[in-house]
Structure formats: C-alpha cells, structure tokens
XYZ file of C-alpha atoms in Angstrom:
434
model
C 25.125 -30.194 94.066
C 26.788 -33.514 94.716
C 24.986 -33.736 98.159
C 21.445 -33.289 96.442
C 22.391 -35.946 93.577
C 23.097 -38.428 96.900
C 19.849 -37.646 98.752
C 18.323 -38.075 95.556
C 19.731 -41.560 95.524
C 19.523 -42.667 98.724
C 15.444 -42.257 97.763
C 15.109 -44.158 94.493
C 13.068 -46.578 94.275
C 15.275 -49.603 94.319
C 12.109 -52.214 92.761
C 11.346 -49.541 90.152
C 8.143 -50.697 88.141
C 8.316 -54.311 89.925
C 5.422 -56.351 91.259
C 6.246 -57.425 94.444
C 4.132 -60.922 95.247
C 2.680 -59.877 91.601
C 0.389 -57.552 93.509
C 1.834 -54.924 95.435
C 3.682 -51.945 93.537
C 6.852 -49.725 95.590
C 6.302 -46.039 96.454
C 8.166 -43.382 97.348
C 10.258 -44.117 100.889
C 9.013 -43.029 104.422
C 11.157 -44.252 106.965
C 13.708 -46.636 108.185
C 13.415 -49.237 110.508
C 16.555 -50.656 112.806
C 17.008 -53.005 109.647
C 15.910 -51.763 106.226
C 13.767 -48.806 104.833
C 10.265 -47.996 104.840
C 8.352 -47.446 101.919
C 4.852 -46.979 100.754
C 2.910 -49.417 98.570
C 0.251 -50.094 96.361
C -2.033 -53.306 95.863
C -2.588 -52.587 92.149
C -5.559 -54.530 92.038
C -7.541 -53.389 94.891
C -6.252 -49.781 95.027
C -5.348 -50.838 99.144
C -2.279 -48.551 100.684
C 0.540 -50.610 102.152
C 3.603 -50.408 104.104
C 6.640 -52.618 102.504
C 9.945 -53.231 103.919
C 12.725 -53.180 102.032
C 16.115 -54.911 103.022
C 19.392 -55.576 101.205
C 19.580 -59.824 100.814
C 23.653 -59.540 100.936
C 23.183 -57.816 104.073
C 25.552 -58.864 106.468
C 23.235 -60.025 109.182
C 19.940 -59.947 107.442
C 17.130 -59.299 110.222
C 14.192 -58.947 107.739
C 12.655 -62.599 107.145
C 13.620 -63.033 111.193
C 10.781 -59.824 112.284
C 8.470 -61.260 109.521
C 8.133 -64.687 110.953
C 7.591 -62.944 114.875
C 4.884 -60.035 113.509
C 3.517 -63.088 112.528
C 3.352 -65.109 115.501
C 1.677 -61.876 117.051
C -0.794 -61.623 114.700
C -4.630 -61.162 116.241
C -3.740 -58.792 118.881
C -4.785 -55.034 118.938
C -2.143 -52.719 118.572
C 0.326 -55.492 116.318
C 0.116 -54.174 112.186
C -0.719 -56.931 109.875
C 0.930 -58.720 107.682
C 0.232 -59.572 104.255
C 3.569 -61.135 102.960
C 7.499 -61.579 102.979
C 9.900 -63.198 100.370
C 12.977 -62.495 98.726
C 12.534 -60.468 95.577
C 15.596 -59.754 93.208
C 18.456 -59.020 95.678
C 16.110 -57.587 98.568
C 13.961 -59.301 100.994
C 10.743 -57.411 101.110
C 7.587 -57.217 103.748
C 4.898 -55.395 103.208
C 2.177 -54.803 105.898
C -0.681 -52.678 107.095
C 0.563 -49.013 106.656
C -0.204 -47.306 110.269
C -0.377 -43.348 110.777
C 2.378 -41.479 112.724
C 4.118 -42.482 115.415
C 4.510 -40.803 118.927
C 7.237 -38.588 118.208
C 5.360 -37.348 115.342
C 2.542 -36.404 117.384
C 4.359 -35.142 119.896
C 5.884 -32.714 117.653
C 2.872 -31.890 115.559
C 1.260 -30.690 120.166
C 4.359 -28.254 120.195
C 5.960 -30.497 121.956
C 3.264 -30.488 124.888
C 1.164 -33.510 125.680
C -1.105 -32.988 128.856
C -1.387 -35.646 131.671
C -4.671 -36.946 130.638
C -2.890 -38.030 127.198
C 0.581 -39.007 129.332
C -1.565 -41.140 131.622
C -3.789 -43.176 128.268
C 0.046 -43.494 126.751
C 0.587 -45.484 129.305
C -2.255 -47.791 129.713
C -1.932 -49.313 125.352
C 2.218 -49.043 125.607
C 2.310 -51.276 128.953
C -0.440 -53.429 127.260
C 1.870 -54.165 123.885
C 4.641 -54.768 126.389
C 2.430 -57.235 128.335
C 1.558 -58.847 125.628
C 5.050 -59.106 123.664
C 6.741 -60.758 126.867
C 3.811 -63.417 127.267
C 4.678 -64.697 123.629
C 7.848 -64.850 124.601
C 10.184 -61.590 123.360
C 11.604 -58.975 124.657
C 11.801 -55.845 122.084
C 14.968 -54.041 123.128
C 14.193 -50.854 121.284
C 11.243 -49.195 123.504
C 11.179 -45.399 122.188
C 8.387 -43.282 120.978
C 9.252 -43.497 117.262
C 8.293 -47.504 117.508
C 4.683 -46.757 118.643
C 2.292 -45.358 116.043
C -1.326 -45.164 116.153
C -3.729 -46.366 113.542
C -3.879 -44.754 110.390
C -5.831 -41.059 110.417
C -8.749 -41.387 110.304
C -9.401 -45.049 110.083
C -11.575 -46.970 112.275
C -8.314 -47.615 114.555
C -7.126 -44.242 114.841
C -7.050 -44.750 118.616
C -5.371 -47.508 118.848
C -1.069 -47.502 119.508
C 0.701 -50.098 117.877
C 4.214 -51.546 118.594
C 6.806 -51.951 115.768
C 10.062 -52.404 114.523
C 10.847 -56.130 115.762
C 14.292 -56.458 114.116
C 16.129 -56.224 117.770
C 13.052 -57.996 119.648
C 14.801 -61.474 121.378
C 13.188 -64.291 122.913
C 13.715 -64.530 126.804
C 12.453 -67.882 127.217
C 11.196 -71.330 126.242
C 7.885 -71.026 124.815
C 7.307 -74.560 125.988
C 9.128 -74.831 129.147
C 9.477 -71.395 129.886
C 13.213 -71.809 130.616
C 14.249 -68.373 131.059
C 17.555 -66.808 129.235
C 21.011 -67.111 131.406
C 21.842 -64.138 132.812
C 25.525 -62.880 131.080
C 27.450 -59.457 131.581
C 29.824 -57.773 129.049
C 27.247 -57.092 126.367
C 27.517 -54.398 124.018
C 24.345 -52.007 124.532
C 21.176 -52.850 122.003
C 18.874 -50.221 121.581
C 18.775 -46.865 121.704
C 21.273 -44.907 124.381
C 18.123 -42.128 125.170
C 15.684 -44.344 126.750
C 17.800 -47.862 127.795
C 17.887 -49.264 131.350
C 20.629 -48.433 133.865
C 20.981 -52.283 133.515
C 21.394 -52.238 129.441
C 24.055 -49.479 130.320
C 26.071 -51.749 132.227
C 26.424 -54.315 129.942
C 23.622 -56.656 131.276
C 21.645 -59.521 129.544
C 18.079 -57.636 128.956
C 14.708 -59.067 130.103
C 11.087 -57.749 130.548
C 12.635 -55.719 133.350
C 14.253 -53.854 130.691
C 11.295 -52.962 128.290
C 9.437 -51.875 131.260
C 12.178 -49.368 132.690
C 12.566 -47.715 129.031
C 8.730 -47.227 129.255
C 9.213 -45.150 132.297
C 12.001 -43.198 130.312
C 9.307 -42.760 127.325
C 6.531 -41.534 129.770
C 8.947 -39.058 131.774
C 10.181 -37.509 128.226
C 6.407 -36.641 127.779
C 5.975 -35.365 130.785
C 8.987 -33.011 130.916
C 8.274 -31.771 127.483
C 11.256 -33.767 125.414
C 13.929 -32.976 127.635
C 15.898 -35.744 129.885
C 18.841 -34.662 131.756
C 21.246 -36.867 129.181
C 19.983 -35.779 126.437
C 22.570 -33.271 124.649
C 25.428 -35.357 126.235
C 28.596 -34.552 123.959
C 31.525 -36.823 123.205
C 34.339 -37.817 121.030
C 32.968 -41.185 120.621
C 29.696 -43.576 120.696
C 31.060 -45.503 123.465
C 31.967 -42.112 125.606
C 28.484 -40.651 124.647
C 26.883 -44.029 126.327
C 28.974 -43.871 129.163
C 28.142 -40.463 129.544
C 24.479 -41.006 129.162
C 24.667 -43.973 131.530
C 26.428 -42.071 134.117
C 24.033 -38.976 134.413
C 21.295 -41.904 134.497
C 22.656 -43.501 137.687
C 23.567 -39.972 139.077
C 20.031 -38.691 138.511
C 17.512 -40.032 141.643
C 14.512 -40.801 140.348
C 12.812 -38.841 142.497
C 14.781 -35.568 141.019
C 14.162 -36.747 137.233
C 9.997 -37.243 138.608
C 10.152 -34.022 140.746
C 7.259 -31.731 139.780
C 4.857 -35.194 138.861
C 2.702 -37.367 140.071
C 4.365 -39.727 142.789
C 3.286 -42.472 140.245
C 5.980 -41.893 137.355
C 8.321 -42.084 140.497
C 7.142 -44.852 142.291
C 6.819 -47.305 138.316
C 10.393 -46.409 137.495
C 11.698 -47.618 141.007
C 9.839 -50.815 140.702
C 11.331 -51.412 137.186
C 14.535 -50.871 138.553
C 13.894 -53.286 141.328
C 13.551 -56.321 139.478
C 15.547 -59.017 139.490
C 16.862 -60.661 136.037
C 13.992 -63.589 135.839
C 11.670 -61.239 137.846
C 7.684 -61.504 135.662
C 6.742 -58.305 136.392
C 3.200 -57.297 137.789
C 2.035 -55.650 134.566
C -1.628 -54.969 135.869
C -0.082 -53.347 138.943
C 2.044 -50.602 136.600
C -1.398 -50.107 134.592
C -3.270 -50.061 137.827
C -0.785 -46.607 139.101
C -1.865 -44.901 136.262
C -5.026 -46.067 135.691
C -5.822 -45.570 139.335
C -4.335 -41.563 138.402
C -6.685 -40.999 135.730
C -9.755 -41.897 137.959
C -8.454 -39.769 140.878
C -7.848 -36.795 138.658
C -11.244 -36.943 137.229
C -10.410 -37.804 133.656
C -13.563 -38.752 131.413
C -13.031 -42.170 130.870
C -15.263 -42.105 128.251
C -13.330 -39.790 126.015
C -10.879 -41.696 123.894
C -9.321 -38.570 121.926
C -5.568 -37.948 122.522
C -4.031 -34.167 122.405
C -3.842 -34.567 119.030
C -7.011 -35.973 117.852
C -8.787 -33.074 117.127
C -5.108 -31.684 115.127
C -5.294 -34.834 112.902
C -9.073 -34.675 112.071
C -9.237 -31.184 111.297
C -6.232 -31.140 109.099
C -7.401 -34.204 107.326
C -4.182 -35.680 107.851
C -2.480 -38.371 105.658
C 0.248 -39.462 107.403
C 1.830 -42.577 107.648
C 4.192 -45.311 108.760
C 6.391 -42.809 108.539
C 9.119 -40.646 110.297
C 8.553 -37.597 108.275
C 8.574 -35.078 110.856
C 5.529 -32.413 111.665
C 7.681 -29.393 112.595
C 5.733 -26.593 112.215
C 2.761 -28.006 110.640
C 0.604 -27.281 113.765
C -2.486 -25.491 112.893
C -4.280 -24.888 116.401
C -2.604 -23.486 119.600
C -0.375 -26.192 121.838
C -2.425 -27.904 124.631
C -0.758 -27.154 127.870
C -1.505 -28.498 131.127
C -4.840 -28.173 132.425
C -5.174 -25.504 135.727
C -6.076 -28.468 137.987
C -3.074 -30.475 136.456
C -0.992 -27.444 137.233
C -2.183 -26.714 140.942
C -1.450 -30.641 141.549
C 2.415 -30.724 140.198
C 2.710 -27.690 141.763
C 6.780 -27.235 142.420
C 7.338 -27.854 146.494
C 4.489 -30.481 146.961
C 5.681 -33.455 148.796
C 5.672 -36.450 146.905
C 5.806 -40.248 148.079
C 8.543 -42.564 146.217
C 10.292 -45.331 147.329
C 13.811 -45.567 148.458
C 15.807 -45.290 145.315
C 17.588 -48.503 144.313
C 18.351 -50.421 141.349
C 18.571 -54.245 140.426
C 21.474 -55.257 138.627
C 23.430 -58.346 138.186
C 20.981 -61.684 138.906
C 18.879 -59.072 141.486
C 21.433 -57.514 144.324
C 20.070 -54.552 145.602
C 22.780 -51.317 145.129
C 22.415 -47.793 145.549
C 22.758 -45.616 142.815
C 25.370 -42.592 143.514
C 22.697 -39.744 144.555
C 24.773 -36.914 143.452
C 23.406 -34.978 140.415
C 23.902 -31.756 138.675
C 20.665 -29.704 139.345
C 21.666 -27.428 136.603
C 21.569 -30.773 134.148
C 17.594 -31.266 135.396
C 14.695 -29.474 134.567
C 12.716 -29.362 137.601
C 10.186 -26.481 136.534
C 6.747 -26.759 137.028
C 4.498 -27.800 133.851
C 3.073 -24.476 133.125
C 3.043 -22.622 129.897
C 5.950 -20.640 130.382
C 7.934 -24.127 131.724
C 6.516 -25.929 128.836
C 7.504 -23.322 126.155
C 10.872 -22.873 127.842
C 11.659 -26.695 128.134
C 10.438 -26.999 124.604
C 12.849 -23.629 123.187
C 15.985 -25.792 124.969
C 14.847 -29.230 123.207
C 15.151 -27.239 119.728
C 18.707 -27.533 119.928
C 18.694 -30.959 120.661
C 15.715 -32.472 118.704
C 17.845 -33.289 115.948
C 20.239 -35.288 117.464
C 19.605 -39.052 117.401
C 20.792 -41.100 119.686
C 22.550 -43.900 117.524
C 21.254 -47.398 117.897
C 24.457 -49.352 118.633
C 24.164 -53.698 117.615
C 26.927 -55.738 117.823
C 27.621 -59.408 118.632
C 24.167 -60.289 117.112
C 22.530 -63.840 118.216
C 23.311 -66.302 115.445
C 19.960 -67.006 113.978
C 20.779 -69.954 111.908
C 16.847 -70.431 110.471
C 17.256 -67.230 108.512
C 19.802 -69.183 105.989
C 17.921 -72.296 106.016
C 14.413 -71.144 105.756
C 14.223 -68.478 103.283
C 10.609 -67.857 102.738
C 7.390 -67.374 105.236
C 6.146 -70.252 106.492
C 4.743 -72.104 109.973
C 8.163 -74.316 109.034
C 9.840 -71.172 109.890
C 7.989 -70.248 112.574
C 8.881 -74.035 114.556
C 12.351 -73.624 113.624
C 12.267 -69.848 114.944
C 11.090 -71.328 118.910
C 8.005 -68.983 118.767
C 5.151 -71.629 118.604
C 3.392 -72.421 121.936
C-alpha cells in the first residue's frame, strides 16, 4: 500500500491550481528529462496544449534556465520544439514549450519492435540533420538515444518531422566567434547514456561532434537489429563495472560483426565516426549521402514520407505526447517486417565491403580495437520474420532495463546564478550568440 501512496506522490502536481506566466495551467506528468519532469499544460486562455518543464530551484546543479536559454538560440530550425517561456515560479524553475508526439522508442515499440530499412534509412537522413545543425551553433548534445528524438505531434501538420530534445547535457565545443575548439582532456567521468556512447566517451575522453555522430550509428544499428546490441543485458555489481563492461564488449565487438547481415553502409558510417580525430568537422553530407545514396539504390519512393508507423498513429487516432509513456501492446495492425527484396539483399553470407576497423582516440592516433568477440553475445541472424520475432522475444527481458545516465564533475556554469530569468542578456553571457 505504501508503494502506491509513493507513486501517487511522486505524480502530484507540484503547481497545483497555479498560473504559470499567468497563462499556462500544470497537468498531469509525462516524462522526465535528464534534469526535471515533464508535464502537460494548458494555455487557459486559448485552450493551446503545452509541454512544461518542471525543475526543483534548490537543485543542486540546476540545468533548467541553462537548456532554456540554448532551445532558444536554436529556435527557427525544423525539427527544434518551440519555446514559449522560462522563469522561476515558487521554488521551481519552469519551461514550457511546444508539446511534440512520441518519441522513437515509443514508436518503435508501438512496430513490435520492427522498423523496416526504408524507415531505418529516413531515420537517418532528419537525426544526422539535427546533429548537423546542433554542432554548427556550436554544441555538442552528449545524450544521442532514441528517447530524445520525437516526431511532431499526431496528427499535426508536422507529424513527419523528428525533433531533437532534452538539452540539459548539450556543451559547447567551441567559440562561436573564433571557433576556438575545446582542449582535449582525459579522465572524465562518462556523460550520457552507457547503451549508445562512443568507445571514446567510454574511455574517459573529452566529447566532440565525433561523439554525437558515433552514438547515431549505435541508434541506427539498434533499429536495425530489432533492439538488441551485444551489451545490452550486461550485469554488474556496480554502475562503474556495468560501463566497463559495456565499454569492453564495445571495443571487442568489430564493427563489421555488430553490421553483419546489413547494408555495408551502417558499417562503413560507424568506422568513419570512429576515425575522427578530437577537432575533426565531420563531413555530415557525406554520412547523409551513404544512406541517402541506399534509399535510391534500393528503390525507395522518395516521394512517400510515411514512417512504419504512420499509418498505426492515424488509424488509432493517437494522442500521444512529449511523453515516455510506453506503447506495449497497444499495436492494433500486424508488425511490418522486412520487405522480400530487403531480405534477399541482407541475406546472411553476402560479402560486404567495410573498412579496416580502427578507432580514434586520444587527440586522433590510430589503434586497433581487440577483434576478439563472443559470437554467442551477437545476433547475427538474418532480418526475417522469424529473426525479427526471435530478436524481439530476447529484448523482452531486457527492455526494461535502463541504462543509467551517469553526470558528474558538471561544467561550472556561473550565468545560471547571475542571470535568473530568459533573456538575450543571458544568452551573451551563455557564449551562444554568433
């Protein structure tokens, strides 16, 4: 009984009957962030849905009013949320924003954990263009995973459109003005999440756009294989044992092993990631251009902007959003599986061209990466539907597992205590103005 009186708790409303900016009234929650909770809102006078932010003002390092004043400094792009407001309120600091639909990992789960390569391959294309466009205003986001991507709200006129959030461990890299580019350091704690980090974050690296990119590959290989990388499951007595663990399987798996079965593309992006040296700008239209270049050569309609799980989301009528509430189950049509052509391509056996593998690390030596693996640890079955329903049966008892987002030794942001509320003040004193 206790344990229902605490869940119960941990969802109250904590602005109960408030007016936050005088306008906007709190909802029930629907997520958390990597600093604060989600909740929906209310603009009581125009009846509009919103997202709000809620964070604790005695936090002890308050990251709230930091992502406000960088969503803003990305406003005007496609696939960034807008933003409507951000103060302190009472003893919380609050932001509320355009509410957005579900994110990947929602509608990943609501295709039976099945997204074909047509979908995989259009993933790609919006995800490397938030990237893109993050690292030319300066940031790095640190926390690439499919639960920070949502598309548009359902059935809204951007439906198709993926958006990038959760900014609260996004860093700048450089100088907007000079372009000065962070020193490289070593011995840093791991920021982000253990799952999809770079080999580099692992080791205790300074991250840079190098980093982003890698986790990307991670993210689009975790689609493919239908949820299940070979360290996920990893068990330990510890966090810090559970990321070595996870680290260690990553260097020990060849990227060629953890693509097997795939287009030579997913291979050939993840070993230029890993090739990059600290400073390195990468050659974003290059990565777009392998899988754009895929999509022509496998026929796709380029026309056709549906995903898997358009036609899931329309016919359910589904009103989702900005949330993490999770679809198990809720799937009303049968799970798309890979196409017959798809299937006859990634047939199991068929040669497939990667480069050498080698990773970056330090300020760009070249290293090999131990090539020994555990081929019991890697799924290399081919994408059919008995693969995909097998793959998805061993995810089950894994899917609930998170992999713990681990911050320490935050950067000292000293404009968060001296510049309280939202303002181009804050943005100057933030570095993000060009």
């Amino acid at each position: 009984m206790a344990h229902h009186a605490d869940s119960s708790k941990a969802n109250q409303n904590p602005l109960k009957d408030a007016r936050v900016g005088g306008i906007w009234r709190l909802g029930r929650k629907i997520g958390s962030g990597s600093f604060g909770d989600i909740y929906k809102g209310v603009n009581v006078q125009t009846g509009e849905e919103v997202a709000m932010k809620v964070e604790s003002a005695k936090a002890k390092h308050p990251q709230l009013i930091y992502e406000s004043k960088l969503i803003k400094h990305l406003q005007g792009a496609p696939g960034i949320a807008q933003i409507y407001y951000c103060d302190a309120e009472a003893d919380f600091n609050i932001m509320v924003m355009e509410l957005l639909g579900p994110s990947l990992e929602d509608l990943f789960n609501l295709c039976s954990r099945q997204f074909t390569l047509r979908t995989i391959l259009m993933i790609a294309d919006q995800v490397l263009d938030r990237v893109e466009y993050l690292h030319s205003k300066n940031f790095i986001h640190r926390d690439i995973k499919p639960d920070n991507f949502l598309i548009g709200r359902v059935n809204g006129p951007h439906q198709s459109v993926i958006y990038m959030i959760d900014y609260g461990l996004a860093k700048k890299y450089r100088d907007p003005k000079t372009h000065q580019h962070i020193p490289y350091r070593e011995n840093k704690n791991l920021t982000g999440t253990a799952r999809y980090a770079s080999i580099s974050a692992h080791l205790g690296s300074e991250q840079s756009r190098r980093d982003d990119l890698e986790a990307v590959g991670y993210v689009l290989m975790y689609f493919c294989r239908a949820g299940t990388l070979p360290w996920q499951g990893i068990k330990a007595n510890t966090k810090q044992e559970k990321y070595h663990k996870i680290m260690e399987k990553k260097m020990s798996t060849p990227v060629e092993v953890l693509c097997k079965g795939y287009p030579s593309e997913f291979a050939t992006y993840l070993n230029y990631c890993r090739q990059l040296r600290f400073e390195d700008r990468p050659d974003y239209a290059y990565l777009r251009g392998l899988f754009k270049d895929l999509y022509i050569k496998e026929g796709f309609d380029q026309q056709d902007a549906s995903f898997d799980w358009t036609p899931k989301l329309n016919a359910r009528n589904a009103g989702l959003g900005h949330s993490t509430d999770r679809l198990h189950g809720h799937c009303t049509q049968e799970p798309r599986h890979w196409s017959r052509r798809e299937q006859d391509r990634l047939a199991p056996g068929r040669s497939r061209d990667a480069s050498k593998n080698q990773l970056a690390v330090g300020n760009g030596n070249m290293v090999n990466p131990s090539m020994a693996t555990n081929p019991g640890g890697v799924s290399v079955m081919a994408p059919d539907r008995g693969a995909g329903e097998a793959a998805a049966q061993a995810n089950l008892e894994t899917q609930q597992e998170k992999d713990e987002i681990f911050v320490s030794n935050l950067p000292q942001r000293p404009e968060q205590q001296t510049l309280p509320t939202f303002g181009m003040q804050q943005s100057v004193a933030l570095g993000i103005v060009n």
